Short mmCIF file of C-alpha atoms in Angstrom, two decimals:
data_model
loop_
_atom_site.label_atom_id
_atom_site.label_comp_id
_atom_site.label_asym_id
_atom_site.label_seq_id
_atom_site.Cartn_x
_atom_site.Cartn_y
_atom_site.Cartn_z
CA MET N 1 128.15 114.44 120.49
CA GLU N 2 126.25 112.07 118.22
CA ASP N 3 123.80 109.47 119.40
CA THR N 4 125.19 105.94 119.23
CA PRO N 5 123.31 103.43 117.04
CA GLN N 6 121.97 101.87 120.26
CA ASP N 7 120.64 105.31 121.41
CA GLN N 8 118.97 105.79 118.05
CA LEU N 9 117.40 102.32 118.18
CA GLY N 10 116.23 102.93 121.76
CA GLN N 11 114.48 106.16 120.83
CA LEU N 12 112.82 104.66 117.76
CA ARG N 13 111.71 101.58 119.73
CA ALA N 14 110.15 103.69 122.50
CA SER N 15 108.00 105.37 119.83
CA ILE N 16 107.16 102.01 118.21
CA ASP N 17 106.08 100.60 121.59
CA LYS N 18 103.70 103.54 122.11
CA LEU N 19 102.16 102.98 118.66
CA ASP N 20 101.77 99.27 119.43
CA ALA N 21 99.87 100.07 122.64
CA ALA N 22 97.55 102.32 120.62
CA LEU N 23 97.15 99.62 117.95
CA VAL N 24 96.19 96.99 120.55
CA HIS N 25 93.57 99.28 122.11
CA LEU N 26 92.07 100.09 118.69
CA LEU N 27 92.03 96.39 117.78
CA ALA N 28 90.30 95.56 121.09
CA GLU N 29 87.58 98.11 120.28
CA ARG N 30 87.35 96.78 116.70
CA PHE N 31 86.83 93.20 117.97
CA ARG N 32 84.18 94.44 120.41
CA LEU N 33 82.31 95.98 117.46
CA THR N 34 82.73 92.92 115.22
CA ASP N 35 81.53 90.71 118.10
CA ARG N 36 78.32 92.77 118.05
CA VAL N 37 78.17 92.36 114.24
CA GLY N 38 78.59 88.60 114.77
CA LEU N 39 75.75 88.57 117.29
CA VAL N 40 73.39 90.49 114.94
CA LYS N 41 74.29 88.07 112.11
CA ALA N 42 73.87 84.97 114.27
CA THR N 43 70.57 86.19 115.75
CA HIS N 44 69.09 86.86 112.33
CA ASN N 45 70.67 83.88 110.57
CA LEU N 46 72.73 86.10 108.26
CA PRO N 47 75.87 84.56 106.72
CA ALA N 48 79.12 85.02 108.69
CA VAL N 49 81.01 86.23 105.59
CA ASP N 50 79.82 89.06 103.33
CA ALA N 51 81.98 89.11 100.21
CA GLY N 52 80.61 92.46 98.97
CA ARG N 53 81.36 94.14 102.30
CA GLU N 54 84.92 92.73 102.34
CA GLU N 55 85.65 93.93 98.81
CA ALA N 56 84.44 97.44 99.75
CA GLN N 57 86.60 97.37 102.89
CA PHE N 58 89.72 96.42 100.88
CA GLU N 59 89.09 99.20 98.36
CA ARG N 60 88.73 101.71 101.21
CA ILE N 61 91.83 100.43 102.96
CA ARG N 62 93.86 100.72 99.72
CA ALA N 63 92.77 104.35 99.29
CA ILE N 64 93.62 105.21 102.95
CA ALA N 65 96.98 103.42 102.67
CA ARG N 66 97.84 105.50 99.58
CA THR N 67 97.02 108.71 101.48
CA ALA N 68 98.94 107.57 104.58
CA GLY N 69 102.01 106.45 102.60
CA LEU N 70 101.65 102.78 103.56
CA ASP N 71 102.28 100.01 101.02
CA GLU N 72 98.76 99.09 99.84
CA GLN N 73 99.52 95.37 99.69
CA VAL N 74 100.89 95.37 103.24
CA ALA N 75 97.74 97.14 104.44
CA VAL N 76 95.50 94.65 102.65
CA ARG N 77 97.45 91.62 103.94
CA LEU N 78 97.18 92.88 107.54
CA LEU N 79 93.46 93.68 107.22
CA LYS N 80 92.90 90.18 105.75
CA GLN N 81 94.55 88.71 108.85
CA VAL N 82 92.28 90.81 111.11
CA ILE N 83 89.18 89.76 109.13
CA HIS N 84 90.29 86.13 109.26
CA GLU N 85 90.35 86.35 113.07
CA VAL N 86 86.92 88.01 113.03
CA VAL N 87 85.39 85.30 110.83
CA GLN N 88 86.71 82.58 113.13
CA ARG N 89 84.99 84.33 116.05
CA HIS N 90 81.74 84.82 114.11
CA MET N 91 81.54 81.16 113.19
CA ALA N 92 82.08 80.24 116.87
CA THR N 93 79.32 82.72 117.84
CA ALA N 94 76.98 81.19 115.23
CA ARG N 95 77.67 77.67 116.57
CA ALA N 96 77.08 78.83 120.19
CA THR N 97 73.83 80.61 119.20
CA ARG N 98 72.49 77.53 117.38
CA ALA N 99 73.47 75.35 120.33
CA GLY N 100 71.82 77.73 122.86
CA MET M 1 60.57 101.77 116.45
CA GLU M 2 63.46 99.30 116.56
CA ASP M 3 66.42 99.37 114.25
CA THR M 4 66.40 96.65 111.61
CA PRO M 5 69.34 94.19 111.58
CA GLN M 6 70.58 96.03 108.47
CA ASP M 7 70.47 99.37 110.35
CA GLN M 8 72.39 97.85 113.24
CA LEU M 9 74.99 96.39 110.88
CA GLY M 10 75.30 99.72 109.07
CA GLN M 11 75.96 101.62 112.30
CA LEU M 12 78.50 99.09 113.55
CA ARG M 13 80.29 99.03 110.18
CA ALA M 14 80.53 102.82 110.07
CA SER M 15 82.36 102.68 113.42
CA ILE M 16 84.58 99.79 112.24
CA ASP M 17 85.53 101.74 109.09
CA LYS M 18 86.63 104.70 111.23
CA LEU M 19 88.78 102.44 113.40
CA ASP M 20 90.30 100.88 110.28
CA ALA M 21 91.29 104.32 108.97
CA ALA M 22 92.97 105.04 112.33
CA LEU M 23 94.72 101.64 112.26
CA VAL M 24 96.10 102.25 108.77
CA HIS M 25 97.47 105.66 109.77
CA LEU M 26 99.12 104.20 112.90
CA LEU M 27 100.57 101.34 110.87
CA ALA M 28 101.92 103.81 108.29
CA GLU M 29 103.70 105.69 111.08
CA ARG M 30 104.94 102.42 112.61
CA PHE M 31 106.46 101.35 109.25
CA ARG M 32 108.10 104.77 108.88
CA LEU M 33 109.76 104.24 112.28
CA THR M 34 110.77 100.64 111.55
CA ASP M 35 112.22 101.77 108.20
CA ARG M 36 114.46 104.08 110.22
CA VAL M 37 115.34 101.18 112.54
CA GLY M 38 116.19 99.14 109.40
CA LEU M 39 118.44 101.91 108.11
CA VAL M 40 120.31 102.23 111.46
CA LYS M 41 120.78 98.43 111.53
CA ALA M 42 121.89 98.23 107.91
CA THR M 43 124.29 101.18 108.25
CA HIS M 44 125.96 99.63 111.32
CA ASN M 45 125.82 96.02 110.15
CA LEU M 46 123.49 94.98 112.97
CA PRO M 47 121.34 91.87 112.44
CA ALA M 48 117.87 92.43 110.90
CA VAL M 49 116.17 90.29 113.58
CA ASP M 50 116.69 90.78 117.35
CA ALA M 51 115.12 87.82 119.15
CA GLY M 52 115.41 89.46 122.60
CA ARG M 53 113.63 92.58 121.44
CA GLU M 54 110.85 90.51 119.83
CA GLU M 55 110.28 88.45 122.98
CA ALA M 56 110.04 91.67 125.07
CA GLN M 57 107.57 93.12 122.51
CA PHE M 58 105.34 90.05 122.71
CA GLU M 59 105.32 90.13 126.54
CA ARG M 60 104.36 93.79 126.45
CA ILE M 61 101.65 93.20 123.85
CA ARG M 62 100.17 90.35 125.94
CA ALA M 63 99.98 92.64 128.99
CA ILE M 64 98.35 95.47 127.02
CA ALA M 65 95.90 93.03 125.39
CA ARG M 66 94.84 91.77 128.84
CA THR M 67 94.21 95.37 129.98
CA ALA M 68 92.34 96.22 126.77
CA GLY M 69 90.20 93.06 126.84
CA LEU M 70 91.65 91.67 123.59
CA ASP M 71 92.44 87.94 123.26
CA GLU M 72 96.21 87.76 123.91
CA GLN M 73 96.82 85.13 121.25
CA VAL M 74 95.00 87.21 118.62
CA ALA M 75 97.09 90.23 119.57
CA VAL M 76 100.32 88.23 119.33
CA ARG M 77 99.37 86.64 115.99
CA LEU M 78 98.62 90.08 114.50
CA LEU M 79 101.82 91.62 115.86
CA LYS M 80 103.82 88.66 114.46
CA GLN M 81 102.31 89.41 111.04
CA VAL M 82 103.33 93.09 111.34
CA ILE M 83 106.87 92.12 112.43
CA HIS M 84 107.09 89.62 109.55
CA GLU M 85 106.35 92.48 107.13
CA VAL M 86 108.96 94.65 108.86
CA VAL M 87 111.67 91.95 108.70
CA GLN M 88 111.04 91.48 104.96
CA ARG M 89 111.58 95.23 104.47
CA HIS M 90 114.70 95.28 106.68
CA MET M 91 116.30 92.46 104.67
CA ALA M 92 115.56 94.33 101.45
CA THR M 93 117.10 97.50 102.97
CA ALA M 94 120.19 95.55 104.05
CA ARG M 95 120.59 94.12 100.55
CA ALA M 96 120.20 97.57 99.00
CA THR M 97 122.72 99.10 101.42
CA ARG M 98 125.30 96.40 100.71
CA ALA M 99 124.76 96.84 96.97
CA GLY M 100 125.05 100.64 97.19
#
């Protein structure tokens, strides 16, 4: 007896939901670390954005995406979105530190 | 002897890079699964977007973000970006299946 399309979708979605839970936990840890980066930068008056660091990150992400079989441009677009969120938080941290 | 700000940034960034590698691998697996979802949908002429499924995903992600200590709105914005990429791929798959 073959699985119905709905059975197949249900099984795939259960796996996707587990990956999403893992992704959220990793992202939470990543934001905890970038919050600490933001605090170090704000404390020492370092700029919120570091273009050289970002370029190196994108190169690394492209290489990992190739190995993992993920479209490089998709990987870069998603990392850019994550970094955009991080920079917003860093600028808020810098404002709060200057105000404190 | 205290770490310099550059030492502190270097240590934090090494951890961030490891998390990014893990994120890319999880995303690669997630896209493999959603490609299979796209194929099931295209084969059975099911719609590419399922609003009920997306709403349930966002609710779940918000709950996991709260547990993980990640800003819920950040988690939802990032998941929306991932789903946007998935829908683009599903529509391309549907077009290719109809053309085939």
